[in-house]
Every structure is written in structure tokens, then in C-alpha cells.
mmCIF file of C-alpha atoms in Angstrom:
data_model
loop_
_atom_site.group_PDB
_atom_site.id
_atom_site.type_symbol
_atom_site.label_atom_id
_atom_site.label_comp_id
_atom_site.label_asym_id
_atom_site.label_seq_id
_atom_site.Cartn_x
_atom_site.Cartn_y
_atom_site.Cartn_z
ATOM 1 C CA MET A 1133 42.266 -17.599 -72.237
ATOM 2 C CA PRO A 1134 39.739 -17.222 -75.072
ATOM 3 C CA ARG A 1135 38.274 -20.354 -76.584
ATOM 4 C CA PHE A 1136 38.583 -20.922 -80.320
ATOM 5 C CA TYR A 1137 36.261 -23.151 -82.268
ATOM 6 C CA ALA A 1138 36.167 -24.872 -85.622
ATOM 7 C CA ARG A 1139 32.858 -26.350 -86.649
ATOM 8 C CA ARG A 1140 33.346 -27.571 -90.180
ATOM 9 C CA PRO A 1141 35.471 -30.464 -91.485
ATOM 10 C CA PHE A 1142 38.733 -29.431 -93.126
ATOM 11 C CA GLY A 1143 40.988 -31.045 -95.657
ATOM 12 C CA LEU A 1144 44.667 -31.410 -94.818
ATOM 13 C CA ALA A 1145 45.735 -28.137 -96.392
ATOM 14 C CA ALA A 1146 42.821 -26.304 -94.845
ATOM 15 C CA ALA A 1147 43.564 -27.832 -91.449
ATOM 16 C CA ALA A 1148 47.176 -26.671 -91.624
ATOM 17 C CA THR A 1149 46.036 -23.171 -92.561
ATOM 18 C CA ALA A 1150 43.565 -23.189 -89.694
ATOM 19 C CA LEU A 1151 46.286 -24.174 -87.217
ATOM 20 C CA ILE A 1152 48.528 -21.363 -88.402
ATOM 21 C CA SER A 1153 45.639 -18.911 -88.186
ATOM 22 C CA ALA A 1154 44.777 -20.066 -84.681
ATOM 23 C CA ALA A 1155 48.374 -19.688 -83.549
ATOM 24 C CA THR A 1156 48.423 -16.157 -84.923
ATOM 25 C CA LEU A 1157 45.200 -15.345 -83.101
ATOM 26 C CA PHE A 1158 46.483 -16.620 -79.768
ATOM 27 C CA ASN A 1159 49.295 -14.102 -80.049
ATOM 28 C CA ALA A 1160 47.020 -11.273 -81.184
ATOM 29 C CA PRO A 1161 44.895 -8.947 -79.049
ATOM 30 C CA THR A 1162 41.562 -10.533 -78.162
ATOM 31 C CA ALA A 1163 38.671 -9.176 -80.182
ATOM 32 C CA SER A 1164 35.981 -7.598 -78.048
ATOM 33 C CA ALA A 1165 32.416 -6.659 -78.898
ATOM 34 C CA ALA A 1166 31.868 -2.917 -79.066
ATOM 35 C CA LEU A 1167 28.366 -2.705 -77.634
ATOM 36 C CA PRO A 1168 27.558 0.966 -76.948
ATOM 37 C CA THR A 1169 28.398 1.475 -73.263
ATOM 38 C CA PRO A 1170 25.253 1.036 -71.146
ATOM 39 C CA VAL A 1171 24.250 3.425 -68.396
ATOM 40 C CA SER A 1172 25.780 2.942 -64.958
ATOM 41 C CA GLY A 1173 24.381 0.538 -62.406
ATOM 42 C CA ALA A 1174 22.967 3.424 -60.366
ATOM 43 C CA THR A 1175 21.251 4.912 -63.401
ATOM 44 C CA ALA A 1176 19.909 1.508 -64.430
ATOM 45 C CA ARG A 1177 18.446 1.026 -60.951
ATOM 46 C CA SER A 1178 16.755 4.422 -61.132
ATOM 47 C CA TYR A 1179 15.388 3.638 -64.603
ATOM 48 C CA LEU A 1180 14.102 0.249 -63.485
ATOM 49 C CA ALA A 1181 12.176 1.835 -60.630
ATOM 50 C CA THR A 1182 10.152 3.877 -63.139
ATOM 51 C CA LEU A 1183 9.274 1.057 -65.556
ATOM 52 C CA THR A 1184 5.667 -0.109 -65.670
ATOM 53 C CA VAL A 1185 5.183 -3.600 -64.273
ATOM 54 C CA ALA A 1186 2.654 -5.544 -66.341
ATOM 55 C CA ALA A 1187 1.821 -9.010 -67.589
ATOM 56 C CA GLU A 1188 3.129 -9.813 -71.063
ATOM 57 C CA ASN A 1189 0.905 -10.272 -74.108
ATOM 58 C CA ARG A 1190 2.146 -11.986 -77.263
ATOM 59 C CA THR A 1191 -1.132 -11.855 -79.174
ATOM 60 C CA GLY A 1192 -0.497 -11.039 -82.828
ATOM 61 C CA TYR A 1193 3.307 -11.253 -82.721
ATOM 62 C CA ASN A 1194 5.161 -11.857 -85.968
ATOM 63 C CA ARG A 1195 8.889 -11.276 -86.387
ATOM 64 C CA ASP A 1196 8.242 -9.727 -89.794
ATOM 65 C CA LEU A 1197 6.473 -6.841 -88.034
ATOM 66 C CA PHE A 1198 9.979 -5.677 -87.020
ATOM 67 C CA PRO A 1199 11.768 -4.945 -90.338
ATOM 68 C CA HIS A 1200 15.399 -5.718 -89.538
ATOM 69 C CA TRP A 1201 18.795 -5.695 -91.189
ATOM 70 C CA ILE A 1202 17.873 -2.628 -93.189
ATOM 71 C CA THR A 1203 20.452 -0.810 -95.330
ATOM 72 C CA GLN A 1204 22.522 1.549 -93.184
ATOM 73 C CA SER A 1205 24.836 3.009 -95.823
ATOM 74 C CA GLY A 1206 25.939 2.010 -99.306
ATOM 75 C CA THR A 1207 25.573 -1.752 -99.567
ATOM 76 C CA CYS A 1208 25.917 -2.346 -95.809
ATOM 77 C CA ASN A 1209 22.958 -3.541 -93.787
ATOM 78 C CA THR A 1210 22.635 -3.500 -90.008
ATOM 79 C CA ARG A 1211 24.072 -6.988 -89.512
ATOM 80 C CA GLU A 1212 27.161 -6.128 -91.539
ATOM 81 C CA VAL A 1213 27.679 -2.853 -89.670
ATOM 82 C CA VAL A 1214 27.574 -4.667 -86.313
ATOM 83 C CA LEU A 1215 29.939 -7.396 -87.531
ATOM 84 C CA LYS A 1216 32.420 -4.717 -88.591
ATOM 85 C CA ARG A 1217 31.988 -2.793 -85.326
ATOM 86 C CA ASP A 1218 32.288 -5.801 -83.036
ATOM 87 C CA GLY A 1219 35.143 -7.610 -84.759
ATOM 88 C CA THR A 1220 38.900 -7.196 -85.073
ATOM 89 C CA ASN A 1221 40.660 -6.829 -88.442
ATOM 90 C CA VAL A 1222 37.366 -7.350 -90.262
ATOM 91 C CA GLN A 1223 37.655 -7.344 -94.052
ATOM 92 C CA GLN A 1224 34.563 -6.886 -96.208
ATOM 93 C CA ASP A 1225 33.919 -7.507 -99.888
ATOM 94 C CA SER A 1226 32.269 -5.125 -102.349
ATOM 95 C CA SER A 1227 28.820 -6.154 -101.130
ATOM 96 C CA CYS A 1228 29.865 -5.422 -97.502
ATOM 97 C CA ALA A 1229 29.901 -9.094 -96.440
ATOM 98 C CA ALA A 1230 32.608 -9.889 -93.867
ATOM 99 C CA THR A 1231 35.182 -12.165 -95.488
ATOM 100 C CA SER A 1232 37.662 -12.403 -92.612
ATOM 101 C CA GLY A 1233 38.309 -11.167 -89.094
ATOM 102 C CA SER A 1234 37.860 -12.378 -85.533
ATOM 103 C CA TRP A 1235 34.966 -11.918 -83.164
ATOM 104 C CA TYR A 1236 34.802 -12.384 -79.403
ATOM 105 C CA SER A 1237 31.387 -13.364 -78.032
ATOM 106 C CA PRO A 1238 31.049 -11.812 -74.566
ATOM 107 C CA TYR A 1239 28.112 -14.036 -73.616
ATOM 108 C CA ASP A 1240 30.165 -17.241 -73.615
ATOM 109 C CA GLY A 1241 33.812 -16.189 -74.084
ATOM 110 C CA ALA A 1242 34.249 -17.876 -77.485
ATOM 111 C CA THR A 1243 36.266 -16.371 -80.334
ATOM 112 C CA TRP A 1244 35.311 -17.031 -83.961
ATOM 113 C CA THR A 1245 36.998 -16.381 -87.281
ATOM 114 C CA ALA A 1246 34.002 -16.941 -89.587
ATOM 115 C CA ALA A 1247 31.162 -14.429 -89.690
ATOM 116 C CA SER A 1248 28.750 -17.298 -90.329
ATOM 117 C CA ASP A 1249 29.320 -18.452 -86.733
ATOM 118 C CA LEU A 1250 27.918 -15.185 -85.376
ATOM 119 C CA ASP A 1251 24.369 -14.002 -84.842
ATOM 120 C CA ILE A 1252 23.516 -10.387 -84.172
ATOM 121 C CA ASP A 1253 21.544 -10.574 -80.956
ATOM 122 C CA HIS A 1254 18.721 -8.182 -80.210
ATOM 123 C CA LEU A 1255 19.649 -7.845 -76.548
ATOM 124 C CA VAL A 1256 15.991 -7.150 -75.753
ATOM 125 C CA PRO A 1257 14.459 -9.711 -78.130
ATOM 126 C CA LEU A 1258 11.878 -8.628 -80.677
ATOM 127 C CA ALA A 1259 9.232 -10.928 -79.196
ATOM 128 C CA GLU A 1260 9.991 -9.620 -75.706
ATOM 129 C CA ALA A 1261 9.567 -6.064 -76.970
ATOM 130 C CA TRP A 1262 6.223 -7.016 -78.523
ATOM 131 C CA ASP A 1263 5.113 -8.626 -75.263
ATOM 132 C CA SER A 1264 5.940 -5.484 -73.301
ATOM 133 C CA GLY A 1265 4.508 -2.729 -75.465
ATOM 134 C CA ALA A 1266 5.822 -2.808 -79.035
ATOM 135 C CA GLY A 1267 2.609 -4.381 -80.271
ATOM 136 C CA SER A 1268 1.057 -0.920 -80.220
ATOM 137 C CA TRP A 1269 3.927 0.770 -82.079
ATOM 138 C CA THR A 1270 4.029 1.842 -85.685
ATOM 139 C CA THR A 1271 6.042 -0.277 -88.103
ATOM 140 C CA SER A 1272 8.529 2.586 -88.376
ATOM 141 C CA ARG A 1273 9.209 2.528 -84.621
ATOM 142 C CA ARG A 1274 9.563 -1.241 -84.622
ATOM 143 C CA GLN A 1275 12.069 -0.918 -87.481
ATOM 144 C CA SER A 1276 14.059 1.628 -85.484
ATOM 145 C CA PHE A 1277 14.094 -0.718 -82.497
ATOM 146 C CA ALA A 1278 15.209 -3.713 -84.572
ATOM 147 C CA ASN A 1279 18.112 -1.778 -86.139
ATOM 148 C CA ASP A 1280 19.173 0.459 -83.236
ATOM 149 C CA LEU A 1281 22.920 1.080 -83.411
ATOM 150 C CA THR A 1282 22.843 3.890 -80.832
ATOM 151 C CA ARG A 1283 21.489 2.117 -77.766
ATOM 152 C CA PRO A 1284 23.157 -1.074 -76.394
ATOM 153 C CA GLN A 1285 20.667 -3.282 -78.242
ATOM 154 C CA LEU A 1286 22.645 -5.107 -80.951
ATOM 155 C CA ILE A 1287 25.713 -7.294 -80.386
ATOM 156 C CA ALA A 1288 27.557 -10.035 -82.293
ATOM 157 C CA VAL A 1289 27.558 -13.311 -80.336
ATOM 158 C CA THR A 1290 27.956 -17.049 -80.896
ATOM 159 C CA ASP A 1291 25.021 -18.132 -83.044
ATOM 160 C CA ASN A 1292 23.867 -21.149 -81.041
ATOM 161 C CA VAL A 1293 24.123 -19.196 -77.776
ATOM 162 C CA ASN A 1294 21.828 -16.562 -79.249
ATOM 163 C CA GLN A 1295 19.469 -19.274 -80.444
ATOM 164 C CA ALA A 1296 19.417 -20.848 -76.975
ATOM 165 C CA LYS A 1297 18.556 -17.448 -75.497
ATOM 166 C CA GLY A 1298 15.648 -17.076 -77.921
ATOM 167 C CA ASP A 1299 13.086 -14.608 -76.597
ATOM 168 C CA GLN A 1300 13.880 -15.130 -72.894
ATOM 169 C CA ASP A 1301 14.247 -12.265 -70.432
ATOM 170 C CA PRO A 1302 16.725 -12.120 -67.501
ATOM 171 C CA ALA A 1303 14.367 -14.095 -65.255
ATOM 172 C CA THR A 1304 15.097 -17.238 -67.282
ATOM 173 C CA TRP A 1305 18.300 -16.548 -69.246
ATOM 174 C CA MET A 1306 21.579 -14.755 -68.562
ATOM 175 C CA PRO A 1307 25.001 -14.901 -70.247
ATOM 176 C CA SER A 1308 27.081 -17.824 -68.996
ATOM 177 C CA ARG A 1309 30.000 -15.443 -68.354
ATOM 178 C CA SER A 1310 29.116 -14.065 -64.943
ATOM 179 C CA ASP A 1311 31.402 -11.044 -65.365
ATOM 180 C CA TYR A 1312 29.292 -9.860 -68.307
ATOM 181 C CA ARG A 1313 25.960 -10.023 -66.515
ATOM 182 C CA CYS A 1314 26.168 -6.538 -65.020
ATOM 183 C CA THR A 1315 26.730 -5.064 -68.488
ATOM 184 C CA TYR A 1316 23.870 -7.167 -69.839
ATOM 185 C CA VAL A 1317 21.245 -6.071 -67.308
ATOM 186 C CA ARG A 1318 22.313 -2.414 -67.461
ATOM 187 C CA ALA A 1319 21.872 -2.549 -71.236
ATOM 188 C CA TRP A 1320 18.527 -4.366 -70.911
ATOM 189 C CA VAL A 1321 17.096 -1.722 -68.578
ATOM 190 C CA GLN A 1322 18.444 1.154 -70.681
ATOM 191 C CA VAL A 1323 16.776 -0.190 -73.830
ATOM 192 C CA LYS A 1324 13.469 -0.850 -72.083
ATOM 193 C CA TYR A 1325 13.529 2.598 -70.495
ATOM 194 C CA TYR A 1326 14.352 4.400 -73.740
ATOM 195 C CA TYR A 1327 11.542 2.676 -75.623
ATOM 196 C CA GLY A 1328 9.004 2.881 -72.800
ATOM 197 C CA LEU A 1329 8.611 -0.887 -72.516
ATOM 198 C CA SER A 1330 7.178 -2.601 -69.453
ATOM 199 C CA VAL A 1331 8.644 -5.410 -67.345
ATOM 200 C CA ASP A 1332 6.828 -8.380 -65.859
ATOM 201 C CA PRO A 1333 7.156 -9.141 -62.115
ATOM 202 C CA ALA A 1334 9.687 -11.992 -62.463
ATOM 203 C CA GLU A 1335 11.765 -9.974 -64.929
ATOM 204 C CA LYS A 1336 11.851 -6.956 -62.597
ATOM 205 C CA SER A 1337 12.873 -9.102 -59.639
ATOM 206 C CA ALA A 1338 15.715 -10.701 -61.625
ATOM 207 C CA LEU A 1339 16.910 -7.316 -62.839
ATOM 208 C CA GLN A 1340 16.864 -5.901 -59.308
ATOM 209 C CA ASN A 1341 18.876 -8.852 -58.014
ATOM 210 C CA HIS A 1342 21.543 -8.553 -60.703
ATOM 211 C CA LEU A 1343 21.725 -4.757 -60.525
ATOM 212 C CA ALA A 1344 22.235 -4.847 -56.751
ATOM 213 C CA SER A 1345 25.851 -5.865 -57.322
ATOM 214 C CA CYS A 1346 26.525 -3.530 -60.285
#
């Protein structure tokens, strides 16, 4: 059963509306994030075996070195495109902002009905990418990485879950939903492989352990 949350205080009328909306959602199909399908477990294991193992180096990192949420088409930026892709019955206004819909966060199993409760997670965090090779990239390549809609790199998830994840790799952070972990590590390895990023020893060991059961 999906979990539904309300974070902000409501007046009486708003509370009644929220209850009706929640009842409707419980009877509706569960929204599910549409992360591009990662490679198979076998392919991820073969990719992982080829990745360079190296210590990480954060010297010089600045999030602004990865231009993100660029315009994708019309008035829609990357965040808005992912919110539309990953939600159900998403309605957008003339500036492309999501005004209604529902979103299922596969990391923690929560369902939200306000776009403000969602972050767009860089599955391989920007700082992690910098640590493992992106520091030597051009700004253009870092922009492509930060806005990649083709690889399984961007996904709408509960905001405070994403914030708790921060820049951690699978050695220290994994989704709380154990049945999503295989998808998560397959996606992680695919992104690192595509962009030629390294892994540190603890990260590689954690990935090997999780992929063994995928």
C-alpha cells in the first residue's frame, strides 16, 4: 500500500478537499517513476569489471560547474520534464510548472500530490561525478551529465530522502526500499560506465555485493 503524506497545515475546507483527493488516489493506479530502464544485472556486472578503481578527489568542486535544469523545449526545463515523465496525470501551466498530479518515490515508497515535495535526484550525484573524473571535463560535458534524460540518471523522489542521500555512493547509502536496490545499482554502474567515471574500492565492493543478487 503506498504511503501518502501531507506536510502543510490546512484549513477546514482544504482538509476536506485533501481527504477527498486522497480517497480518489487510493482508488487510482499508483504513479511510478519512469526512470529509463537500466542495463541488466549481467551487463552491469560486466561494466563494473571494466571501471577504473581510484581514490576520489573533491579538490575544486562547485555545484555551479554543472549547469543544471537547462531549457529542454519551449518553456520546460529539465526538472519540469522529469516531473512530467515520472508523474501520473500531471498538469502544467503555461510556464511548464506542474500544478497537479501524483508522484511515487521509488526510493522510499511515498506518494506525493505536490511537485514541491519532490526533488529530481542525480542518481550519480554531481559531487560524486566530480570526485571520480568529471573535474577534468569541459563545462559542456558536465552540463550534459547534469541534464541527461537518456541514461537512468535523473528521477523524481521525495525531497528529504534525496537530501539525506546527498553526495553518498552505494557504500554508504541505498534506497530504503530493498526491492528497488537492484535497479538503483544497475543504473549507477550504467551511468558511471557511459561517462567513463571511476569507482573507489568501497564503492566497487558495495556494487559487487548488490549486483550479485540482480
